[in-house]
Coordinates of C-alpha atoms in Angstrom, one line a residue:
M3 CA -16.7 -0.7 -11.0
V4 CA -14.3 -1.7 -8.2
L5 CA -11.7 0.7 -9.6
R6 CA -14.0 3.6 -10.0
I7 CA -15.1 3.6 -6.3
G8 CA -11.8 2.3 -4.9
G9 CA -11.0 5.9 -3.7
V10 CA -14.3 6.1 -2.0
I11 CA -13.6 2.9 -0.1
A12 CA -10.1 4.0 1.1
G13 CA -11.8 7.3 2.1
V14 CA -14.4 5.4 4.4
F15 CA -11.6 3.3 5.9
A16 CA -9.4 6.4 6.6
L17 CA -12.5 8.0 8.4
L18 CA -13.2 4.9 10.4
F19 CA -9.8 4.5 11.8
A20 CA -8.5 8.2 11.8
A21 CA -11.4 9.6 13.2
P22 CA -13.5 7.1 15.5
A23 CA -15.2 10.1 17.4
A24 CA -16.7 11.4 14.0
F25 CA -17.7 7.9 13.1
P26 CA -17.8 5.7 16.2
L27 CA -17.8 2.1 15.0
H28 CA -20.1 1.0 18.0
N29 CA -22.9 2.6 16.2
L30 CA -22.8 -0.1 13.5
G31 CA -23.4 -2.8 16.1
P32 CA -26.6 -4.7 16.6
R33 CA -29.9 -3.1 17.9
L34 CA -30.9 -3.5 21.6
G35 CA -34.4 -4.0 22.9
A36 CA -36.0 -2.9 26.2
D37 CA -34.3 -5.7 28.0
G38 CA -31.0 -4.4 26.9
C39 CA -30.3 -7.4 24.6
P40 CA -30.0 -7.7 20.7
T41 CA -33.2 -8.0 19.0
S42 CA -32.0 -9.9 16.1
P43 CA -28.6 -11.8 15.1
D44 CA -28.1 -9.1 12.4
G45 CA -25.5 -6.4 12.8
G46 CA -22.6 -8.3 13.7
W47 CA -19.1 -6.7 14.0
E48 CA -16.5 -7.1 11.2
G49 CA -13.3 -8.9 12.3
G50 CA -10.4 -6.9 13.6
D51 CA -7.3 -7.2 16.0
R52 CA -6.7 -3.7 17.3
P53 CA -4.7 -3.6 20.5
G54 CA -6.3 -2.6 23.9
A55 CA -9.2 -3.4 25.9
L56 CA -12.0 -5.1 24.3
V57 CA -14.7 -2.9 26.0
P58 CA -14.1 0.5 27.8
P59 CA -13.0 -0.5 31.3
D60 CA -14.4 2.1 33.5
G61 CA -17.9 3.2 34.3
A62 CA -19.8 0.1 33.6
V63 CA -23.0 -0.4 35.9
S64 CA -24.1 -3.8 34.8
V65 CA -23.4 -6.7 32.5
T66 CA -26.1 -8.8 30.7
M67 CA -25.7 -12.0 29.3
C68 CA -28.1 -12.5 26.1
E69 CA -29.0 -15.6 24.3
L70 CA -31.2 -14.8 21.2
P71 CA -33.0 -18.0 19.9
L72 CA -32.3 -18.7 16.2
A73 CA -34.9 -19.7 13.9
T74 CA -35.6 -23.5 13.5
A75 CA -38.1 -25.5 11.9
Q76 CA -40.0 -25.7 15.2
R77 CA -39.5 -22.2 16.6
P78 CA -39.3 -18.7 15.0
A79 CA -36.4 -16.6 15.7
G80 CA -36.8 -14.1 18.5
A81 CA -38.9 -16.4 20.8
S82 CA -38.5 -15.5 24.7
A83 CA -35.3 -16.6 26.4
P84 CA -33.8 -15.7 30.0
V85 CA -31.9 -12.5 30.3
R86 CA -29.4 -12.5 32.9
K87 CA -28.4 -9.2 34.3
L88 CA -25.3 -8.9 36.5
T89 CA -25.3 -5.8 38.9
T90 CA -22.6 -7.0 41.3
Q91 CA -18.9 -7.8 40.6
V92 CA -19.5 -5.7 37.6
D93 CA -15.9 -4.4 37.4
A94 CA -14.4 -8.0 37.8
M95 CA -16.7 -9.1 35.0
V96 CA -15.6 -6.3 32.7
A97 CA -11.9 -7.2 33.7
E98 CA -12.7 -10.9 32.6
L99 CA -13.9 -9.7 29.0
N100 CA -10.8 -7.4 28.9
A101 CA -8.5 -10.5 29.9
L102 CA -9.6 -12.6 26.9
P103 CA -6.6 -13.1 24.7
T104 CA -5.5 -11.7 21.2
R105 CA -4.8 -13.9 18.3
D106 CA -1.1 -13.5 19.0
V107 CA -1.3 -14.1 22.6
L108 CA -3.4 -17.4 22.1
E109 CA -1.1 -18.6 19.3
A110 CA 2.0 -18.0 21.6
E111 CA 0.3 -20.0 24.4
L112 CA -0.8 -22.9 22.1
R113 CA 2.7 -23.1 20.6
E114 CA 4.2 -23.3 24.1
R115 CA 1.8 -26.0 25.2
E116 CA 2.3 -28.1 22.2
A117 CA 5.9 -27.8 22.4
A118 CA 6.1 -29.1 25.9
K119 CA 4.6 -32.2 24.4
G120 CA 7.3 -32.6 21.7
R121 CA 4.9 -31.2 18.9
V122 CA 5.6 -28.2 16.6
L123 CA 2.6 -26.3 15.2
G124 CA 2.5 -24.8 11.7
D125 CA 3.0 -21.2 10.7
D126 CA -0.6 -20.4 10.5
L127 CA -3.0 -21.6 12.7
H128 CA -6.1 -20.1 11.3
L129 CA -7.6 -19.2 14.7
G130 CA -11.2 -17.8 14.2
E131 CA -11.3 -19.0 10.6
V132 CA -11.4 -22.7 10.8
C133 CA -14.5 -23.2 12.8
T134 CA -16.8 -26.1 13.9
A135 CA -20.2 -26.3 12.8
V136 CA -22.4 -27.0 15.9
G137 CA -25.9 -26.0 15.3
Y138 CA -26.6 -23.8 18.4
G139 CA -29.9 -22.7 19.3
T140 CA -29.0 -19.2 20.4
S141 CA -26.8 -16.2 19.4
L142 CA -25.0 -15.3 22.4
S143 CA -23.7 -11.9 23.6
F144 CA -22.6 -9.9 26.5
V145 CA -23.8 -6.3 26.9
V146 CA -21.9 -4.0 29.0
H147 CA -24.1 -0.9 30.2
Y148 CA -22.5 2.3 31.4
G149 CA -23.9 4.8 33.7
D150 CA -22.8 8.0 32.1
G151 CA -24.7 8.0 28.9
R152 CA -22.3 6.0 26.8
T153 CA -23.5 3.6 24.2
S154 CA -23.5 -0.2 25.5
A155 CA -20.7 -2.1 24.3
V156 CA -22.1 -5.5 22.7
V157 CA -19.7 -8.3 22.6
L158 CA -20.8 -11.0 20.2
V159 CA -19.6 -14.4 21.0
D160 CA -19.2 -17.1 18.3
R161 CA -19.0 -20.2 20.0
N162 CA -18.2 -22.2 17.0
C163 CA -15.1 -20.2 16.0
G164 CA -14.2 -19.2 19.6
T165 CA -14.1 -15.5 19.3
A166 CA -15.5 -12.5 21.1
R167 CA -16.0 -9.4 18.9
Y168 CA -16.7 -5.8 19.9
A169 CA -16.3 -3.0 17.3
D170 CA -12.9 -3.6 15.7
R171 CA -11.4 -5.9 18.2
T172 CA -11.6 -9.7 18.2
R173 CA -10.6 -11.8 21.1
F174 CA -10.5 -15.4 21.7
G175 CA -12.7 -17.5 24.4
N176 CA -16.1 -17.7 26.0
P177 CA -16.5 -15.7 29.1
S178 CA -20.0 -17.5 30.0
D179 CA -18.6 -19.6 32.9
A180 CA -16.9 -16.5 34.3
F181 CA -20.3 -14.5 34.1
L182 CA -22.5 -17.4 35.3
R183 CA -20.1 -18.0 38.4
R184 CA -21.0 -14.3 39.4
Y185 CA -24.5 -14.4 38.5
R186 CA -25.2 -17.4 40.5
A187 CA -23.6 -15.6 43.5
Q188 CA -25.8 -12.7 43.0
L189 CA -28.8 -14.9 43.2
E190 CA -27.6 -16.9 46.1
A191 CA -27.0 -13.6 48.3
R192 CA -31.0 -13.3 48.1
P193 CA -32.0 -17.0 48.3
K194 CA -35.4 -17.8 46.7
P195 CA -37.7 -20.4 48.2
S196 CA -37.7 -23.6 46.1
A197 CA -41.4 -24.5 45.5
L198 CA -40.7 -28.4 45.3
A199 CA -43.9 -30.4 44.9
G200 CA -44.4 -33.8 46.6
C201 CA -43.8 -37.1 45.1
A202 CA -46.1 -38.2 42.3
A203 CA -48.3 -41.1 43.2
E204 CA -47.3 -42.9 40.0
L205 CA -45.0 -42.6 37.0
P206 CA -46.2 -43.6 33.6
A207 CA -43.3 -45.5 31.8
A208 CA -43.4 -42.9 28.9
D209 CA -42.6 -40.1 31.3
I210 CA -39.3 -41.8 32.3
D211 CA -38.4 -43.3 29.1
L212 CA -34.9 -42.1 28.3
T213 CA -35.1 -43.0 24.5
H214 CA -37.2 -40.0 24.3
A215 CA -36.2 -36.3 24.9
R216 CA -39.4 -35.8 27.0
G217 CA -38.6 -38.6 29.3
W218 CA -35.3 -37.0 30.8
P219 CA -35.3 -35.6 34.1
R220 CA -36.0 -31.9 34.8
D221 CA -32.9 -29.7 35.2
D222 CA -33.7 -26.0 35.8
V223 CA -30.1 -25.7 37.2
A224 CA -28.8 -26.2 33.6
A225 CA -29.7 -22.6 32.7
N226 CA -27.1 -21.1 35.0
R227 CA -24.5 -23.8 35.3
G228 CA -22.5 -23.0 32.3
P229 CA -20.7 -24.8 29.4
G230 CA -17.8 -25.6 31.4
W231 CA -19.4 -27.1 34.2
R232 CA -18.1 -30.0 36.2
T233 CA -20.5 -29.8 39.2
F234 CA -24.3 -30.8 38.7
L235 CA -25.4 -28.8 41.7
P236 CA -23.1 -25.7 41.9
S237 CA -25.1 -23.8 44.4
P238 CA -26.2 -24.7 48.0
L239 CA -29.5 -26.6 48.3
S240 CA -32.6 -25.1 50.1
A241 CA -34.6 -28.3 50.0
A242 CA -34.8 -31.9 48.9
T243 CA -37.4 -34.7 48.6
A244 CA -36.9 -38.3 48.0
C245 CA -39.3 -40.7 46.5
R246 CA -39.2 -44.6 46.0
Y247 CA -41.1 -46.2 43.2
R248 CA -41.9 -49.9 42.3
L249 CA -43.1 -51.1 39.1
D250 CA -46.7 -52.3 39.2
G251 CA -48.1 -53.3 35.7
D252 CA -47.3 -50.6 33.3
L253 CA -46.9 -47.9 36.2
L254 CA -44.4 -47.1 38.7
R255 CA -46.1 -46.6 41.8
L256 CA -45.0 -44.5 45.0
R257 CA -43.9 -46.7 47.9
A258 CA -42.2 -44.3 50.0
Q259 CA -41.4 -40.6 50.4
L260 CA -39.3 -38.2 52.6
R261 CA -39.0 -34.4 52.9
V262 CA -35.4 -34.4 53.7
P263 CA -35.2 -32.2 57.0
D264 CA -31.7 -31.2 57.2
D265 CA -28.2 -31.9 56.2
L266 CA -28.6 -30.5 52.7
V267 CA -24.9 -30.0 52.4
S268 CA -24.3 -33.7 52.6
V269 CA -27.2 -34.4 50.2
R270 CA -25.5 -32.0 47.8
S271 CA -22.3 -33.7 48.1
L272 CA -23.7 -37.1 47.8
I273 CA -25.4 -36.3 44.4
N274 CA -22.5 -34.2 42.8
T275 CA -20.2 -37.2 43.6
S276 CA -22.7 -39.7 41.9
T277 CA -23.2 -37.7 38.8
A278 CA -19.4 -36.5 38.3
V279 CA -17.7 -38.6 35.4
N280 CA -14.6 -40.1 36.8
T281 CA -11.5 -40.8 34.6
V282 CA -8.1 -42.3 35.0
T283 CA -5.1 -41.7 32.6
D284 CA -2.9 -44.7 31.4
S285 CA 0.8 -44.6 30.9
G286 CA 0.3 -43.3 27.3
G287 CA -1.5 -40.2 28.3
T288 CA -5.0 -41.5 27.2
E289 CA -8.0 -40.4 29.6
N290 CA -10.4 -43.2 30.1
V291 CA -13.9 -42.9 31.8
T292 CA -14.5 -45.4 34.7
N293 CA -18.0 -44.7 35.9
L294 CA -20.4 -44.8 33.0
T295 CA -23.2 -47.2 32.4
D296 CA -25.7 -47.7 29.7
C297 CA -28.3 -49.0 32.2
G298 CA -31.6 -48.0 31.1
L299 CA -30.9 -46.8 27.7
A300 CA -32.2 -49.7 25.8
R301 CA -35.7 -49.3 24.4
S302 CA -37.4 -52.3 26.1
T303 CA -35.7 -51.5 29.4
R304 CA -37.8 -50.1 32.3
P305 CA -36.8 -49.8 36.0
T306 CA -38.4 -52.1 38.5
A307 CA -37.3 -50.1 41.4
L308 CA -36.5 -46.5 41.2
D309 CA -35.6 -43.8 43.5
V310 CA -36.2 -40.0 42.7
V311 CA -34.4 -37.2 44.5
W312 CA -35.9 -33.7 43.9
V313 CA -33.8 -30.7 45.0
G314 CA -34.2 -27.0 44.9
D315 CA -31.1 -24.6 45.3
H316 CA -30.7 -21.1 46.6
T317 CA -31.2 -19.6 43.2
G318 CA -34.7 -21.1 42.9
A319 CA -34.0 -23.5 40.4
I320 CA -35.4 -27.3 40.6
A321 CA -33.7 -30.3 39.4
E322 CA -34.7 -34.1 39.4
V323 CA -32.1 -37.0 40.0
R324 CA -33.3 -40.5 39.0
I325 CA -31.6 -43.4 40.5
W326 CA -32.1 -46.8 39.0
R327 CA -32.1 -49.5 41.7
A328 CA -33.1 -52.5 39.7
P329 CA -32.9 -54.4 37.1
C330 CA -29.6 -52.3 37.0
Q331 CA -28.1 -49.3 38.8
A332 CA -27.5 -46.1 37.1
V333 CA -27.8 -42.2 38.1
Y334 CA -29.6 -39.9 35.5
T335 CA -30.2 -36.3 35.4
G336 CA -31.2 -33.8 32.5
S337 CA -27.7 -33.0 32.1
T338 CA -25.6 -36.0 32.9
G339 CA -26.8 -39.8 32.5
G340 CA -25.6 -43.4 32.9
T341 CA -23.3 -42.9 35.8
V342 CA -22.8 -45.6 38.4
P343 CA -24.3 -44.6 41.8
T344 CA -21.9 -44.6 44.6
A345 CA -22.5 -46.9 47.5
Q346 CA -22.9 -43.9 49.8
L347 CA -25.7 -42.5 47.8
L348 CA -27.6 -45.9 47.9
S349 CA -26.9 -46.3 51.6
R350 CA -28.5 -42.7 52.2
L351 CA -31.7 -43.5 50.1
D352 CA -32.3 -46.7 52.2
A353 CA -31.8 -44.8 55.5
W354 CA -34.4 -42.4 54.3
L355 CA -36.9 -44.7 52.5
G356 CA -36.3 -48.1 54.0
R357 CA -34.7 -51.3 52.7

């Protein structure tokens, strides 16, 4: 069977590569919905390593970051997900996509980096072929829209294999951080008011039980923070509220609260410093974390004294920061947990809420 249709297959390949205008490869990509994002994870590109720009570099009017939820036992495929459309710094974002390295360039960089450490890599690194098996809940893509009627360029990102593909080109890397940095700047240019609620009068123990997913703090900032984030609050703050609770039976009851009136730059800095993971490198080149704690993670442990800081940033996102004061000390957020609070943060909380 293969022998009989081999000529047909060869003819199709010749048509694809010799006459792309007659049979444009981008027509084989995923279908887009009204929001400009793929409607299903089907329709992926085949691998290829043609040289040149990953996507057409001129004429783009917007770039959309799309995360299509994949089917799980709890959720059907195609459930709603935030669509982020970048309409500023578009040319710079297209340049980021086109700067993603080819296989040859990335291999050369890896070999040079390892050679500097005295290590020699093998002949075949299998980049993009030997992949991890992380169960991502979404299919990630970037869609470049053009203003002259051209078909949108859909770049499909495989986070397990580290590849970004469009048509017959494969590049390596994940441009999410580069996109979200520009997207946050776009949102920050038109700040949204943060609708911070007041402190709850009481907190049931189940609501702050860190041994269950529903007991972790709220973190709306996570959606636009990016996979390579190092700063918990990347955007300036627009509001902050501090709450102090003390254990009374099975409930944590509100004892003091304060709507922080000003100095939000300092508040952001205090929180970012206390939620950052600090490391030191020993003489052997091993990196060790110095400020982690498991305070509060034991199933039977509950705080007898707890401070909570609610913050809203210029993008309109809201995040909750919990600071355990007793019987042990720790800072927990929805994205970071078990870091030792700095003395400066604890002192500021006491200045706001009393000792």
